[in-house]
PDB file of C-alpha atoms and ligand atoms in Angstrom:
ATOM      1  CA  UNK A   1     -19.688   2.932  53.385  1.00  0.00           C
ATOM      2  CA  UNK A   2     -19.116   6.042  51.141  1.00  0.00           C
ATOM      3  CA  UNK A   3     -22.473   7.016  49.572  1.00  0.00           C
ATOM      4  CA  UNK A   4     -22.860   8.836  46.211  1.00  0.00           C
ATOM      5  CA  UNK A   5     -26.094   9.818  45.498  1.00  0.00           C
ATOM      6  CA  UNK A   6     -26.407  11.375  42.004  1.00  0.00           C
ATOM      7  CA  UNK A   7     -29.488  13.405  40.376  1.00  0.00           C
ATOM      8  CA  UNK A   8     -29.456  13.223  36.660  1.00  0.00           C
ATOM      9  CA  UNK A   9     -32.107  13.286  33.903  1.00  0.00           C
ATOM     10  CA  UNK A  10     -29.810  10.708  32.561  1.00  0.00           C
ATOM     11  CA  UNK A  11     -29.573   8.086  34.887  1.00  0.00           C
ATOM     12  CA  UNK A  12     -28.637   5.327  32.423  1.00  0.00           C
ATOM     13  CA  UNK A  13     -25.117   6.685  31.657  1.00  0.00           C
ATOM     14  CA  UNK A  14     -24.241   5.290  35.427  1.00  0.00           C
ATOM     15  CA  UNK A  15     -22.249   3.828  36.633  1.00  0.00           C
ATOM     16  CA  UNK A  16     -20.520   4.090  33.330  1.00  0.00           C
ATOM     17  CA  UNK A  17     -16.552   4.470  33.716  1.00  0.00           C
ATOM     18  CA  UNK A  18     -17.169   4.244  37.279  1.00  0.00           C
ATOM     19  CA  UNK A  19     -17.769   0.528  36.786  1.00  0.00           C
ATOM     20  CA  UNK A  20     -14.550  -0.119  35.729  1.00  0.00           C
ATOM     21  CA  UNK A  21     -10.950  -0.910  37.552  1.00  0.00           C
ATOM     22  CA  UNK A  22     -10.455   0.673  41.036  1.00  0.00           C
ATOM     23  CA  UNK A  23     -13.713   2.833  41.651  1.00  0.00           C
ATOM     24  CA  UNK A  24     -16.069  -0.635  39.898  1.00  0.00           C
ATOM     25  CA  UNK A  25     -13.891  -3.034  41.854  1.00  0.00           C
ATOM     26  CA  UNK A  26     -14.537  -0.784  45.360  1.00  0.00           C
ATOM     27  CA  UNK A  27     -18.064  -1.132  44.763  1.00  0.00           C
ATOM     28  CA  UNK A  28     -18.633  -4.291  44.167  1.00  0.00           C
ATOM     29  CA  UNK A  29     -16.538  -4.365  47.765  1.00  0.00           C
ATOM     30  CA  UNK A  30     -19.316  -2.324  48.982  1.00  0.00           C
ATOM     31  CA  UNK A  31     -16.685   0.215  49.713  1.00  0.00           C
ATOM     32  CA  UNK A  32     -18.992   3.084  48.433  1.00  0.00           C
ATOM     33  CA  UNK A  33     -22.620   3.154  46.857  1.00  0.00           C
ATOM     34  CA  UNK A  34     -24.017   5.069  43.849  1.00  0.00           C
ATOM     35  CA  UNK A  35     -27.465   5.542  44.103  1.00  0.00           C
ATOM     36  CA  UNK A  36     -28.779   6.924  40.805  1.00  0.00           C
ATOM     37  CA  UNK A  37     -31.578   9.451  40.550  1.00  0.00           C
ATOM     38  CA  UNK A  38     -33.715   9.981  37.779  1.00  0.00           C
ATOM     39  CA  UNK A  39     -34.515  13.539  38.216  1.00  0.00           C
ATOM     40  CA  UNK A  40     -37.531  13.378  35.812  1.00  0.00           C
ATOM     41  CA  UNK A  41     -39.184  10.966  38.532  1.00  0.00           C
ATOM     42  CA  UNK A  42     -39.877  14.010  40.343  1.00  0.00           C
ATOM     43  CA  UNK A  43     -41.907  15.446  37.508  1.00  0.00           C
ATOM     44  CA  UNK A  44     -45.645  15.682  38.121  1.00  0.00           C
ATOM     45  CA  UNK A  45     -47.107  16.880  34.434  1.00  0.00           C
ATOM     46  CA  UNK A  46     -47.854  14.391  31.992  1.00  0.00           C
ATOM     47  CA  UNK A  47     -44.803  15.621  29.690  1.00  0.00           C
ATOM     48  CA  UNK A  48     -42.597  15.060  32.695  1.00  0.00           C
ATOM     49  CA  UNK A  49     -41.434  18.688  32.313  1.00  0.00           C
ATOM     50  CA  UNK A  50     -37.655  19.190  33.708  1.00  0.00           C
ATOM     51  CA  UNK A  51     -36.944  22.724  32.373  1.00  0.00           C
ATOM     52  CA  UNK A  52     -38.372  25.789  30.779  1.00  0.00           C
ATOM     53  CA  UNK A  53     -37.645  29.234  28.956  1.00  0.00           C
ATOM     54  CA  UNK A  54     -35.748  31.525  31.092  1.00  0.00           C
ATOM     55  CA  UNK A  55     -37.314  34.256  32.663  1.00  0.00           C
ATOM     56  CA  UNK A  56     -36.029  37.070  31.002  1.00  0.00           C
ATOM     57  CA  UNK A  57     -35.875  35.909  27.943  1.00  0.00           C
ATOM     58  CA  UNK A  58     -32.167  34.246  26.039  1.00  0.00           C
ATOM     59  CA  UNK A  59     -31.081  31.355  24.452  1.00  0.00           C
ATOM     60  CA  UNK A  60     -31.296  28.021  26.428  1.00  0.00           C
ATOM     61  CA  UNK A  61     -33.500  26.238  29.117  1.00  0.00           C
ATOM     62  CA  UNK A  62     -33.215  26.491  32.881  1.00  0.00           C
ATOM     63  CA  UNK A  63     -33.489  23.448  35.457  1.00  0.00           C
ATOM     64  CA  UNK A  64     -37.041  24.040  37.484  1.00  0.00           C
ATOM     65  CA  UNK A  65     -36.890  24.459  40.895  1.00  0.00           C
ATOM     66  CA  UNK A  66     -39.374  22.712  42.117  1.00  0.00           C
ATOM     67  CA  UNK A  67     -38.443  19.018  40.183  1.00  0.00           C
ATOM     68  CA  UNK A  68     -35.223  19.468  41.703  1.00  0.00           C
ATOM     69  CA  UNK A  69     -36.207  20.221  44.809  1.00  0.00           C
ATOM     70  CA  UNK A  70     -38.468  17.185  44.965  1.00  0.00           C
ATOM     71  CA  UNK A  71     -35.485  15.233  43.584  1.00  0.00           C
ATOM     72  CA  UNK A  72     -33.263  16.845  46.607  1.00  0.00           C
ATOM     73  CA  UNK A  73     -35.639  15.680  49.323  1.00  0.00           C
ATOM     74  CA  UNK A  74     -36.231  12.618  48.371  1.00  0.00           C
ATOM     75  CA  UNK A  75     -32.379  11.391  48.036  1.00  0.00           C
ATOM     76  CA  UNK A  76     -30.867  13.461  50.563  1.00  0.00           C
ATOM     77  CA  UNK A  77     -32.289  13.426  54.095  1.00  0.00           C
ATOM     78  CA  UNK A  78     -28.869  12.950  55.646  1.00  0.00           C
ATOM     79  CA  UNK A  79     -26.098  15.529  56.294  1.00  0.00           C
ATOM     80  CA  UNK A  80     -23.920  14.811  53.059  1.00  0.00           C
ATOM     81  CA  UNK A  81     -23.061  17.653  51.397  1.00  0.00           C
ATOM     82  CA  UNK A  82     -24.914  18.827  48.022  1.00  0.00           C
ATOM     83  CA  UNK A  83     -22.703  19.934  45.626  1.00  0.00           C
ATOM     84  CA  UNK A  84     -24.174  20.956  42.043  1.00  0.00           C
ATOM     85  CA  UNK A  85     -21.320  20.420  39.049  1.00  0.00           C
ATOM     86  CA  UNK A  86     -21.279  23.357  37.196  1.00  0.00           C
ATOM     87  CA  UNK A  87     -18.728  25.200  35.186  1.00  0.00           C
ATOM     88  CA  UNK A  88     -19.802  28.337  37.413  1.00  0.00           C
ATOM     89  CA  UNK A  89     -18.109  26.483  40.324  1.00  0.00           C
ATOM     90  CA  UNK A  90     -15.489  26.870  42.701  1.00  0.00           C
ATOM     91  CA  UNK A  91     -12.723  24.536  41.190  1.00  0.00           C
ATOM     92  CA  UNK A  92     -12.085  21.262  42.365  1.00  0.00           C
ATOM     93  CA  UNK A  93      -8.939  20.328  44.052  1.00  0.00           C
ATOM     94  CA  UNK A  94      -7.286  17.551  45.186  1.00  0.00           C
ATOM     95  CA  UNK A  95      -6.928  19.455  48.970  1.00  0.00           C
ATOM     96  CA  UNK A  96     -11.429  19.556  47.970  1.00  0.00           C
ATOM     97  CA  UNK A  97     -11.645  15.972  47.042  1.00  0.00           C
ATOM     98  CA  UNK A  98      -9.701  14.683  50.146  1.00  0.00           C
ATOM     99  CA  UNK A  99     -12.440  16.498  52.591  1.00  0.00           C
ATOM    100  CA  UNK A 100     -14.894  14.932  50.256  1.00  0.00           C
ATOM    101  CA  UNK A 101     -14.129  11.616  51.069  1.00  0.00           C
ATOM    102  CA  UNK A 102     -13.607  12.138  54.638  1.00  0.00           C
ATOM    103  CA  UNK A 103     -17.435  12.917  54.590  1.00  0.00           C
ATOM    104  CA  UNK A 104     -19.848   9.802  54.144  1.00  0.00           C
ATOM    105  CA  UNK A 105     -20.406  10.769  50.795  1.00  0.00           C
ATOM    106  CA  UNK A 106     -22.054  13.666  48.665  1.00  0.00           C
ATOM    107  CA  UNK A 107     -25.188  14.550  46.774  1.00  0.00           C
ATOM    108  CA  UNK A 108     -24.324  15.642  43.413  1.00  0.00           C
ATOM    109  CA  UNK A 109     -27.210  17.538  41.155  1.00  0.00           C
ATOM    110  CA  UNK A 110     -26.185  17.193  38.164  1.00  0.00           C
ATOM    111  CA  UNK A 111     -27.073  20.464  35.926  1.00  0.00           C
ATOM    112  CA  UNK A 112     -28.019  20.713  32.326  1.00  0.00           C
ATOM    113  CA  UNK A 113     -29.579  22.893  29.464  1.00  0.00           C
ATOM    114  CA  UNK A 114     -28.290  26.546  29.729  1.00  0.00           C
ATOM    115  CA  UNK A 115     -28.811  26.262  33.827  1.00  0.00           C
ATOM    116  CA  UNK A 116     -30.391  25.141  36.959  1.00  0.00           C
ATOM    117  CA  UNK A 117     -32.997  27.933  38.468  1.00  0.00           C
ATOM    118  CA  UNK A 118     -30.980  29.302  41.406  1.00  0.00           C
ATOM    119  CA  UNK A 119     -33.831  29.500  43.947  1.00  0.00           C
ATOM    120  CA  UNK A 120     -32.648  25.782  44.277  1.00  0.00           C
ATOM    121  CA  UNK A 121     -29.083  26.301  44.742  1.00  0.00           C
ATOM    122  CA  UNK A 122     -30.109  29.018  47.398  1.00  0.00           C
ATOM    123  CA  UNK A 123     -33.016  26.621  49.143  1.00  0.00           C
ATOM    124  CA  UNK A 124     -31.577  23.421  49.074  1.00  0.00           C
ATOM    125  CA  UNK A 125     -27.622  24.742  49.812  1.00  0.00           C
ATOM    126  CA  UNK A 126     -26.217  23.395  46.728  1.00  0.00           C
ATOM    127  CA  UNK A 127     -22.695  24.819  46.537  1.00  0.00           C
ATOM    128  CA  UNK A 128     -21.510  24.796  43.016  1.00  0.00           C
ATOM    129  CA  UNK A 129     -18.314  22.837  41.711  1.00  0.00           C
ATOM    130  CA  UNK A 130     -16.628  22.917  38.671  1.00  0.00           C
ATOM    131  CA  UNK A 131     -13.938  20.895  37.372  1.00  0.00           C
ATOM    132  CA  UNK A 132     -12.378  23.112  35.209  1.00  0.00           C
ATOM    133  CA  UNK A 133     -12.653  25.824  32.934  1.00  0.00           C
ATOM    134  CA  UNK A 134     -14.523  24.766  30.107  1.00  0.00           C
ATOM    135  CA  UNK A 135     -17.842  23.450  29.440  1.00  0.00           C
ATOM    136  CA  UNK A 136     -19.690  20.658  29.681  1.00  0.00           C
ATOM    137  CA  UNK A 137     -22.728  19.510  28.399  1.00  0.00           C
ATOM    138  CA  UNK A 138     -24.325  18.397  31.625  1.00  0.00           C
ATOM    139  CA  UNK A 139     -22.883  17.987  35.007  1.00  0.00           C
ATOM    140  CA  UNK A 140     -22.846  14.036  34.824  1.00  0.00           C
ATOM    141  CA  UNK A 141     -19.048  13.923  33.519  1.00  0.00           C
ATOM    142  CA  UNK A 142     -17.945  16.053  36.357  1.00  0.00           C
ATOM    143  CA  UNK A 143     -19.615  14.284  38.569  1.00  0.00           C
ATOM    144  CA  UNK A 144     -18.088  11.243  37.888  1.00  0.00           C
ATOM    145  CA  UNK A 145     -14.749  12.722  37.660  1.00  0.00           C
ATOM    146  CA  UNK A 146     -15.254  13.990  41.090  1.00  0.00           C
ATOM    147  CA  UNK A 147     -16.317  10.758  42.685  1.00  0.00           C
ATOM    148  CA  UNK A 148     -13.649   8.955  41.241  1.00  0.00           C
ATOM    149  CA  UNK A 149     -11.354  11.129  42.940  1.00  0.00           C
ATOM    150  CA  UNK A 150     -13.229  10.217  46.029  1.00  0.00           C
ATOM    151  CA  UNK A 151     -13.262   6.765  45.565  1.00  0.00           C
ATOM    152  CA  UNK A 152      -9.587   6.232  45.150  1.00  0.00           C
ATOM    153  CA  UNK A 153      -8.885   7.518  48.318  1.00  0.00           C
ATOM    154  CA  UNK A 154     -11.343   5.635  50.532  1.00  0.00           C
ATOM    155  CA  UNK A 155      -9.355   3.280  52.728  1.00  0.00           C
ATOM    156  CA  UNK A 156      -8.471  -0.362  51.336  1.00  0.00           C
ATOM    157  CA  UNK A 157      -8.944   1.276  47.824  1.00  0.00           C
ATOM    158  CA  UNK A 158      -5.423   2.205  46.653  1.00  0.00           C
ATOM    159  CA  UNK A 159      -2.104   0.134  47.284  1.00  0.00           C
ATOM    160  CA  UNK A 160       0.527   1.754  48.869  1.00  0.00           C
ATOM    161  CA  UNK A 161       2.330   2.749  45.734  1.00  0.00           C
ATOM    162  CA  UNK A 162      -0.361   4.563  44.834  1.00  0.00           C
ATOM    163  CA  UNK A 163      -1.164   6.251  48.066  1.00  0.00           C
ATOM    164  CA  UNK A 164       2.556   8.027  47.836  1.00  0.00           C
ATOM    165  CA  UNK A 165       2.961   9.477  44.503  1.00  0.00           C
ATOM    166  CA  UNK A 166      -1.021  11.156  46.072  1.00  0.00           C
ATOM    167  CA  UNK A 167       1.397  12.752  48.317  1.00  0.00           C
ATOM    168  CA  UNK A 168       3.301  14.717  45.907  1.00  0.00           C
ATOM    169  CA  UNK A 169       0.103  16.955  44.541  1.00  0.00           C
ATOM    170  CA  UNK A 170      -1.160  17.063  48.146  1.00  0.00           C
ATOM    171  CA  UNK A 171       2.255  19.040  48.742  1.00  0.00           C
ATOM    172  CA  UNK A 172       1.294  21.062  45.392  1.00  0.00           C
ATOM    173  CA  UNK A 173       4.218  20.086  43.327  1.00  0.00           C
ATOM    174  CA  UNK A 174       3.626  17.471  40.073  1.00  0.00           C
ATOM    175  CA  UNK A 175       4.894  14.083  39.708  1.00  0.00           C
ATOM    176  CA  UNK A 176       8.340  13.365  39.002  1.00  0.00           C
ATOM    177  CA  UNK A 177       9.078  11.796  35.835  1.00  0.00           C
ATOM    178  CA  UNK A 178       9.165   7.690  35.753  1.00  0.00           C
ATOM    179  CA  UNK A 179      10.867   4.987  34.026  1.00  0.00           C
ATOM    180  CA  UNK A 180      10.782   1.379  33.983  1.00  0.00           C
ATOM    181  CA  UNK A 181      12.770  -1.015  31.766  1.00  0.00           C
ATOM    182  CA  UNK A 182      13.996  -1.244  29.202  1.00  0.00           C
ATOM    183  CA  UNK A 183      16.876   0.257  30.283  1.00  0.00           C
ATOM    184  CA  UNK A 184      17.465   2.212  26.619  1.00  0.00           C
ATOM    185  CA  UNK A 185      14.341   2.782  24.729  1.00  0.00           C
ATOM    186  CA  UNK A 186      15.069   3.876  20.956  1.00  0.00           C
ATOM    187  CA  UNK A 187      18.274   5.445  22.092  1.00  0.00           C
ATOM    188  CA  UNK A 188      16.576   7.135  25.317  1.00  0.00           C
ATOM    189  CA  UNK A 189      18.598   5.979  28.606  1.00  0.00           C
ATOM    190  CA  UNK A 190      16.774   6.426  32.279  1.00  0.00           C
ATOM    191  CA  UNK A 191      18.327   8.607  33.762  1.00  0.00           C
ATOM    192  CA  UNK A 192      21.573   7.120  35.698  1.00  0.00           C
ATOM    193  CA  UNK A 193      20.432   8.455  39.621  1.00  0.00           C
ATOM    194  CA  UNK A 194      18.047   6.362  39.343  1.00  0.00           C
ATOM    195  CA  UNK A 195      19.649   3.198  38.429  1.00  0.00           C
ATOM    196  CA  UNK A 196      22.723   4.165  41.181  1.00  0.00           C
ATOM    197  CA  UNK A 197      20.825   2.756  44.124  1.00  0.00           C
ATOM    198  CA  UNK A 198      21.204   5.718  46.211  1.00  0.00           C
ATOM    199  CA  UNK A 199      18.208   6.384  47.741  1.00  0.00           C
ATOM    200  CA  UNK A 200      18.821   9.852  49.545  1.00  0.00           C
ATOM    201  CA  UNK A 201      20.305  11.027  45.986  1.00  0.00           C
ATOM    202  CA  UNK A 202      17.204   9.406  44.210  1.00  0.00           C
ATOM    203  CA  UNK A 203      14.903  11.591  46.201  1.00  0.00           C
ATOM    204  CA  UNK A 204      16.714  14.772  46.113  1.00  0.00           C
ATOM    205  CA  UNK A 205      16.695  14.389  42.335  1.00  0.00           C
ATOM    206  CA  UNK A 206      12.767  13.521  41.971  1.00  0.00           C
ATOM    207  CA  UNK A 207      12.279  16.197  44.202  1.00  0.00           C
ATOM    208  CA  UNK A 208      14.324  18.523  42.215  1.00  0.00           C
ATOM    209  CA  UNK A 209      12.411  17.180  38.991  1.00  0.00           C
ATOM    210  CA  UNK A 210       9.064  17.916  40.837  1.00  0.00           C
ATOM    211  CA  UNK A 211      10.031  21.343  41.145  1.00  0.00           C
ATOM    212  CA  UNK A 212      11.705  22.257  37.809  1.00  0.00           C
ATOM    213  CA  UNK A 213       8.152  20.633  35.882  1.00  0.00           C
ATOM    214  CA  UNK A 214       5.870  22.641  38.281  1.00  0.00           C
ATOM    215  CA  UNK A 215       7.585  26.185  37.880  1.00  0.00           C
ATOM    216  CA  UNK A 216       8.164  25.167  34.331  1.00  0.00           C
ATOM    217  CA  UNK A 217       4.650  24.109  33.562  1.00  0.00           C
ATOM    218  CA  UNK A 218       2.237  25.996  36.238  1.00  0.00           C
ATOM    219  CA  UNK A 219       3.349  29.106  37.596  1.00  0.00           C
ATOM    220  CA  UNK A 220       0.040  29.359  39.395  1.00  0.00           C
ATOM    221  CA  UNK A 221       0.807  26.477  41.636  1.00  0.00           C
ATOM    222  CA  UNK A 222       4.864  27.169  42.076  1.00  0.00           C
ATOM    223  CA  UNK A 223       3.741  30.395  43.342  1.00  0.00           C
ATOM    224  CA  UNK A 224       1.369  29.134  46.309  1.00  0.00           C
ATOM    225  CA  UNK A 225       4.072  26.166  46.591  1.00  0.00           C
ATOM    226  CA  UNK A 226       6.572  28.762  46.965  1.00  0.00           C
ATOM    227  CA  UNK A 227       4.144  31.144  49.488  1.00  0.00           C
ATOM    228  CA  UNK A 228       3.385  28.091  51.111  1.00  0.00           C
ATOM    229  CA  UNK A 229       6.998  27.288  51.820  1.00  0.00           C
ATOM    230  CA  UNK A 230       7.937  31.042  53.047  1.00  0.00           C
ATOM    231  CA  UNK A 231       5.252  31.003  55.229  1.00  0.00           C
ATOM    232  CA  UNK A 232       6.005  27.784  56.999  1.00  0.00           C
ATOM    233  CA  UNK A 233       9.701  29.088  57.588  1.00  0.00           C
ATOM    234  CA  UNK A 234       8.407  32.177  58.824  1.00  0.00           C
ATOM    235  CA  UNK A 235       6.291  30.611  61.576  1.00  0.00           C
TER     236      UNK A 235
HETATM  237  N1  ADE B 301     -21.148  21.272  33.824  1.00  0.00           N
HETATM  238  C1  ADE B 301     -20.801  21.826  32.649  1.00  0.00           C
HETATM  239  N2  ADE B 301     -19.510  22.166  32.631  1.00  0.00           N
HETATM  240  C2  ADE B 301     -18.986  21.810  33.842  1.00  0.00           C
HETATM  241  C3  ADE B 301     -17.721  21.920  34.447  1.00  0.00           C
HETATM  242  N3  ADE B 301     -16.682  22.445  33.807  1.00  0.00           N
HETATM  243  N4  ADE B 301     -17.575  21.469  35.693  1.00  0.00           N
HETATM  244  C4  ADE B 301     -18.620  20.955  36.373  1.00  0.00           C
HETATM  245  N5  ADE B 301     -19.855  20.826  35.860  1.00  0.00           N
HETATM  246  C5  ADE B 301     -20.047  21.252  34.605  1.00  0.00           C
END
């Protein structure tokens, strides 16, 4: 079984949208676990103090240490890794998520306030991970982003259908577009290839689509598909 262990100071928003359709349906299975950690139960003032003024001075609070830490060691004795969500990250891929859930599972801290005090990212070996480039409030959206990512590919979880359109953003293109009847929709026909039964032509042409919407839409990625595909000719 995949195991997700997440550390939050808001453990009641879990499972939340993970509950629902393929990632709910694969836990009830027992397919994966979440095991929800209320960071704050690793608090040992009576305020149950999480965070405080940064040294230094500025706008914000700062994880402590030392509650995380006691969080860490308490829900992570095993060799999972420890990622913390945070928009300070290395961004998450789909190339990241599929040696995520080859592991048997991950830790996720999830940050909040203005940051977590980086003696803990250092002495616990929390690498960071960000799911894009904006910000969050907290780390608990990302991290449920990133374990549904997991979850879908764990074995048993996705049809086959499913499993093969994966296969196109492995190979760093986007989707193809898709159609299904009617076969004219307010005046909009699909487009004839498909309809023609050939299935060599059908391919070339989603392939072709694939490769006009990624140049057309993210440069970034045509150019390592296009590196990618040089490099593979040249060796
Ligand atoms: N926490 C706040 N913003 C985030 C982001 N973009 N990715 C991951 N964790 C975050």
């Amino acid at each position: 079984m995949w195991r997700a262990s997440v550390l939050t100071i808001l453990p009641d928003i879990f499972p939340g949208p993970l509950s629902a359709s393929l990632a709910g349906k694969a836990l009830a299975a027992n397919t994966w676990s979440l095991d929800v950690v209320d960071i704050r139960k690793f608090t040992t003032d009576k305020h149950r103090t999480v965070d405080d003024t940064p040294a230094g001075g500025g706008p914000g609070m700062v994880m402590k240490a030392d509650v995380l830490a006691r969080a860490i060691d308490a829900a992570a004795t095993d060799a999972r890794p420890r990622l913390l969500l945070s928009p300070r990250g290395a961004p998450l891929t789909q190339a990241r998520v599929e040696a995520l859930a080859q592991q048997p599972g991950v830790v996720l801290a999830c940050g909040r306030f203005e940051g977590v005090d980086e003696r803990v990212i250092a002495g616990r070996g929390l690498e960071e991970v960000s799911i894009g480039d904006y910000v969050l409030s907290g780390g608990e959206l990302a991290a449920m982003v990133l374990i549904d990512a997991c979850v879908r590919l764990l074995p048993g979880v996705m049809g086959d259908e499913a499993s093969r359109t994966e296969e196109s953003f492995t190979e760093g293109l986007l989707e193809y577009p898709h159609y299904t009847r009617p076969q004219v929709w307010e005046g909009r026909a699909i487009p004839e290839v498909l309809l023609s039964g050939d299935h060599a032509k059908i391919a070339a042409w989603r392939r072709a689509e694939a490769e006009r919407l990624t140049r057309e839409r993210r440069g970034d990625l045509w150019s390592a598909f296009l590196a990618r595909f040089r490099g593979s000719r040249a060796g």
